[in-house]
């Protein structure tokens, strides 16, 4: 039944992209071996916008990852692997899957899931320390996920 | 340990590669306070956290400038609060007309207590804040102090400072066992929307940089700690609260049963390190 739902979800993603409808809800994204084949927005992301997200807001990828292309920015983290050459090691679907929910690729990873809204232990209202007032938003929107993926696809060595 | 070492080396290589000033792992500096008290900032990990191999004080992960502030009481900004607490110790307050000194004479009588804290008494985890407020309300008939107040944290720091240099030795078995287990479970729970546990940063990644922050083992042997960022003495529960908040979680409150259990557990991970109170951190 779950599989059938996933197929339906996959179909609806295709339909959505064709019709430029709303992106799939995080729970409806189809992962195949951790990868997500379809663009969450049905369109390519903007690498320039993705580059900004690497350093800012809920993206802040360089908190944990070093990126030589962003060497003008201070303080790159050492928690995760360097993202230099990421596009040589992974294809776009794999990168989308890792950014959206890395635990689908690396079950034990420390990396937060950026397109996920439930299944958390004591989720809070952003960084207030308080209980959420309603349903959670994903850390990155579908558009932002695509923008980050588009930027990562530029990281070739 | 091998993984940690490998991560450290990888991190250093990367950092050099991109030209930032990052240094993996703890440094090799020695902490001697006021040129007299030799502090144990590195010790073999206790049996119950042997996955760490070696335990290190957070002091070993800080910059030279921050380290220097703690090495001399004249430069340690926390000492103002400790001195104020020393005055408060003999100040009569409350309807019973007593001060701390009325019963305890000199604060030096508390030497040797801090290494064993928190401890379990009558089936409850007792931390210093509880003891102080119990004295204030029951014996002095004075008002309780707020957990994060300068008065409270100054007094906790003064009392713990009497044991400065002595190795932490928290009991984890017997009556403490269920609380220790609860604290341990919390330590490995991945809280919040970021799904991060204490262990993700402070066990698996100590020595690595997370953005501009050099991750330590999260030892609490120096609490209450003067945090330069907040420019005051910070209670260990307040720091726990902030860490869990920063996982985008609904955090716990200072003084909660959860944080008392976590304090017992985290303190025990530092068994063997010197009590450093009041430490100075970034």
PDB file of C-alpha atoms in Angstrom, chain A residues 30-148:
ATOM      1  CA  UNK A  30       9.915   9.902  -3.675  1.00  0.00           C
ATOM      2  CA  UNK A  31      13.402   8.728  -2.781  1.00  0.00           C
ATOM      3  CA  UNK A  32      15.048   5.966  -4.765  1.00  0.00           C
ATOM      4  CA  UNK A  33      18.237   4.736  -3.117  1.00  0.00           C
ATOM      5  CA  UNK A  34      18.336   8.141  -1.475  1.00  0.00           C
ATOM      6  CA  UNK A  35      18.035  10.053  -4.745  1.00  0.00           C
ATOM      7  CA  UNK A  36      15.177  12.262  -5.902  1.00  0.00           C
ATOM      8  CA  UNK A  37      14.869  12.281  -9.664  1.00  0.00           C
ATOM      9  CA  UNK A  38      12.261  14.992 -10.113  1.00  0.00           C
ATOM     10  CA  UNK A  39      12.861  18.661  -9.481  1.00  0.00           C
ATOM     11  CA  UNK A  40      10.720  19.668  -6.507  1.00  0.00           C
ATOM     12  CA  UNK A  41       9.541  22.739  -8.384  1.00  0.00           C
ATOM     13  CA  UNK A  42       9.401  21.183 -11.816  1.00  0.00           C
ATOM     14  CA  UNK A  43      12.039  23.638 -12.973  1.00  0.00           C
ATOM     15  CA  UNK A  44      15.811  24.025 -12.667  1.00  0.00           C
ATOM     16  CA  UNK A  45      17.065  25.964  -9.633  1.00  0.00           C
ATOM     17  CA  UNK A  46      19.056  29.192  -9.656  1.00  0.00           C
ATOM     18  CA  UNK A  47      22.728  28.534  -8.801  1.00  0.00           C
ATOM     19  CA  UNK A  48      23.306  32.182  -7.811  1.00  0.00           C
ATOM     20  CA  UNK A  49      20.483  32.032  -5.268  1.00  0.00           C
ATOM     21  CA  UNK A  50      21.825  28.672  -4.092  1.00  0.00           C
ATOM     22  CA  UNK A  51      25.264  30.169  -3.559  1.00  0.00           C
ATOM     23  CA  UNK A  52      23.747  32.742  -1.195  1.00  0.00           C
ATOM     24  CA  UNK A  53      21.961  30.015   0.776  1.00  0.00           C
ATOM     25  CA  UNK A  54      25.263  28.199   1.337  1.00  0.00           C
ATOM     26  CA  UNK A  55      26.137  30.964   3.798  1.00  0.00           C
ATOM     27  CA  UNK A  56      22.832  32.192   5.087  1.00  0.00           C
ATOM     28  CA  UNK A  57      19.650  31.455   6.936  1.00  0.00           C
ATOM     29  CA  UNK A  58      18.495  27.894   7.177  1.00  0.00           C
ATOM     30  CA  UNK A  59      20.973  26.801   4.527  1.00  0.00           C
ATOM     31  CA  UNK A  60      24.276  27.744   6.180  1.00  0.00           C
ATOM     32  CA  UNK A  61      25.883  24.710   4.518  1.00  0.00           C
ATOM     33  CA  UNK A  62      29.381  25.999   5.215  1.00  0.00           C
ATOM     34  CA  UNK A  63      28.742  25.731   8.956  1.00  0.00           C
ATOM     35  CA  UNK A  64      29.697  22.097   8.440  1.00  0.00           C
ATOM     36  CA  UNK A  65      31.198  21.871   4.942  1.00  0.00           C
ATOM     37  CA  UNK A  66      34.188  23.619   3.398  1.00  0.00           C
ATOM     38  CA  UNK A  67      33.792  24.971  -0.140  1.00  0.00           C
ATOM     39  CA  UNK A  68      36.819  26.441  -1.939  1.00  0.00           C
ATOM     40  CA  UNK A  69      34.550  28.363  -4.321  1.00  0.00           C
ATOM     41  CA  UNK A  70      33.295  30.314  -1.289  1.00  0.00           C
ATOM     42  CA  UNK A  71      36.744  31.028   0.151  1.00  0.00           C
ATOM     43  CA  UNK A  72      35.898  34.728   0.441  1.00  0.00           C
ATOM     44  CA  UNK A  73      33.589  33.738   3.311  1.00  0.00           C
ATOM     45  CA  UNK A  74      35.047  33.125   6.747  1.00  0.00           C
ATOM     46  CA  UNK A  75      34.813  30.047   8.919  1.00  0.00           C
ATOM     47  CA  UNK A  76      34.027  26.926   6.945  1.00  0.00           C
ATOM     48  CA  UNK A  77      33.132  23.950   9.085  1.00  0.00           C
ATOM     49  CA  UNK A  78      34.845  20.580   9.332  1.00  0.00           C
ATOM     50  CA  UNK A  79      31.918  18.394  10.340  1.00  0.00           C
ATOM     51  CA  UNK A  80      30.969  17.089   6.917  1.00  0.00           C
ATOM     52  CA  UNK A  81      33.117  16.426   3.841  1.00  0.00           C
ATOM     53  CA  UNK A  82      34.357  19.248   1.622  1.00  0.00           C
ATOM     54  CA  UNK A  83      31.877  19.986  -1.137  1.00  0.00           C
ATOM     55  CA  UNK A  84      34.600  20.648  -3.702  1.00  0.00           C
ATOM     56  CA  UNK A  85      33.910  18.393  -6.654  1.00  0.00           C
ATOM     57  CA  UNK A  86      30.490  17.371  -5.281  1.00  0.00           C
ATOM     58  CA  UNK A  87      29.077  17.348  -8.804  1.00  0.00           C
ATOM     59  CA  UNK A  88      31.807  14.927  -9.922  1.00  0.00           C
ATOM     60  CA  UNK A  89      30.895  12.472  -7.170  1.00  0.00           C
ATOM     61  CA  UNK A  90      27.095  12.716  -7.278  1.00  0.00           C
ATOM     62  CA  UNK A  91      24.513  13.309  -9.967  1.00  0.00           C
ATOM     63  CA  UNK A  92      21.751  15.876  -9.645  1.00  0.00           C
ATOM     64  CA  UNK A  93      19.149  13.398  -8.362  1.00  0.00           C
ATOM     65  CA  UNK A  94      21.537  12.159  -5.684  1.00  0.00           C
ATOM     66  CA  UNK A  95      22.433  15.687  -4.591  1.00  0.00           C
ATOM     67  CA  UNK A  96      18.736  16.625  -4.436  1.00  0.00           C
ATOM     68  CA  UNK A  97      18.103  13.584  -2.262  1.00  0.00           C
ATOM     69  CA  UNK A  98      21.004  14.414   0.043  1.00  0.00           C
ATOM     70  CA  UNK A  99      19.992  18.061   0.464  1.00  0.00           C
ATOM     71  CA  UNK A 100      16.307  17.200   0.950  1.00  0.00           C
ATOM     72  CA  UNK A 101      16.897  14.358   3.416  1.00  0.00           C
ATOM     73  CA  UNK A 102      20.441  13.054   3.708  1.00  0.00           C
ATOM     74  CA  UNK A 103      19.334  10.260   6.023  1.00  0.00           C
ATOM     75  CA  UNK A 104      17.826   8.501   2.993  1.00  0.00           C
ATOM     76  CA  UNK A 105      21.378   8.166   1.630  1.00  0.00           C
ATOM     77  CA  UNK A 106      23.385   8.006   4.877  1.00  0.00           C
ATOM     78  CA  UNK A 107      21.100   6.620   7.607  1.00  0.00           C
ATOM     79  CA  UNK A 108      23.317   7.688  10.539  1.00  0.00           C
ATOM     80  CA  UNK A 109      24.369  11.079   9.231  1.00  0.00           C
ATOM     81  CA  UNK A 110      24.390  14.107  11.513  1.00  0.00           C
ATOM     82  CA  UNK A 111      23.202  16.263   8.610  1.00  0.00           C
ATOM     83  CA  UNK A 112      19.794  17.833   9.200  1.00  0.00           C
ATOM     84  CA  UNK A 113      16.996  16.953   6.797  1.00  0.00           C
ATOM     85  CA  UNK A 114      16.179  20.157   4.941  1.00  0.00           C
ATOM     86  CA  UNK A 115      12.902  19.051   3.343  1.00  0.00           C
ATOM     87  CA  UNK A 116      11.177  17.250   6.166  1.00  0.00           C
ATOM     88  CA  UNK A 117       8.445  18.435   8.512  1.00  0.00           C
ATOM     89  CA  UNK A 118       7.622  15.621  10.909  1.00  0.00           C
ATOM     90  CA  UNK A 119       9.032  12.692  12.828  1.00  0.00           C
ATOM     91  CA  UNK A 120      11.094  14.936  15.138  1.00  0.00           C
ATOM     92  CA  UNK A 121      11.673  14.576  18.883  1.00  0.00           C
ATOM     93  CA  UNK A 122      10.442  17.728  20.702  1.00  0.00           C
ATOM     94  CA  UNK A 123      10.442  19.954  17.631  1.00  0.00           C
ATOM     95  CA  UNK A 124      10.428  23.656  18.445  1.00  0.00           C
ATOM     96  CA  UNK A 125       9.308  26.951  17.009  1.00  0.00           C
ATOM     97  CA  UNK A 126      12.494  27.785  15.082  1.00  0.00           C
ATOM     98  CA  UNK A 127      15.210  28.902  17.556  1.00  0.00           C
ATOM     99  CA  UNK A 128      12.903  30.192  20.298  1.00  0.00           C
ATOM    100  CA  UNK A 129      13.147  27.052  22.424  1.00  0.00           C
ATOM    101  CA  UNK A 130       9.351  27.029  22.586  1.00  0.00           C
ATOM    102  CA  UNK A 131       6.839  24.515  21.240  1.00  0.00           C
ATOM    103  CA  UNK A 132       5.739  25.103  17.660  1.00  0.00           C
ATOM    104  CA  UNK A 133       2.495  27.010  17.163  1.00  0.00           C
ATOM    105  CA  UNK A 134       1.429  25.038  14.114  1.00  0.00           C
ATOM    106  CA  UNK A 135       2.785  22.672  11.481  1.00  0.00           C
ATOM    107  CA  UNK A 136       6.498  23.081  10.823  1.00  0.00           C
ATOM    108  CA  UNK A 137       7.897  24.494   7.622  1.00  0.00           C
ATOM    109  CA  UNK A 138      10.793  22.586   6.102  1.00  0.00           C
ATOM    110  CA  UNK A 139      14.211  24.165   6.753  1.00  0.00           C
ATOM    111  CA  UNK A 140      14.430  25.015   3.058  1.00  0.00           C
ATOM    112  CA  UNK A 141      11.533  25.509   0.642  1.00  0.00           C
ATOM    113  CA  UNK A 142      11.264  23.409  -2.515  1.00  0.00           C
ATOM    114  CA  UNK A 143      12.618  26.367  -4.483  1.00  0.00           C
ATOM    115  CA  UNK A 144      15.552  26.776  -2.105  1.00  0.00           C
ATOM    116  CA  UNK A 145      16.374  23.062  -2.306  1.00  0.00           C
ATOM    117  CA  UNK A 146      16.495  23.358  -6.094  1.00  0.00           C
ATOM    118  CA  UNK A 147      18.655  26.495  -5.877  1.00  0.00           C
ATOM    119  CA  UNK A 148      21.160  24.765  -3.579  1.00  0.00           C
TER     120      UNK A 148
END
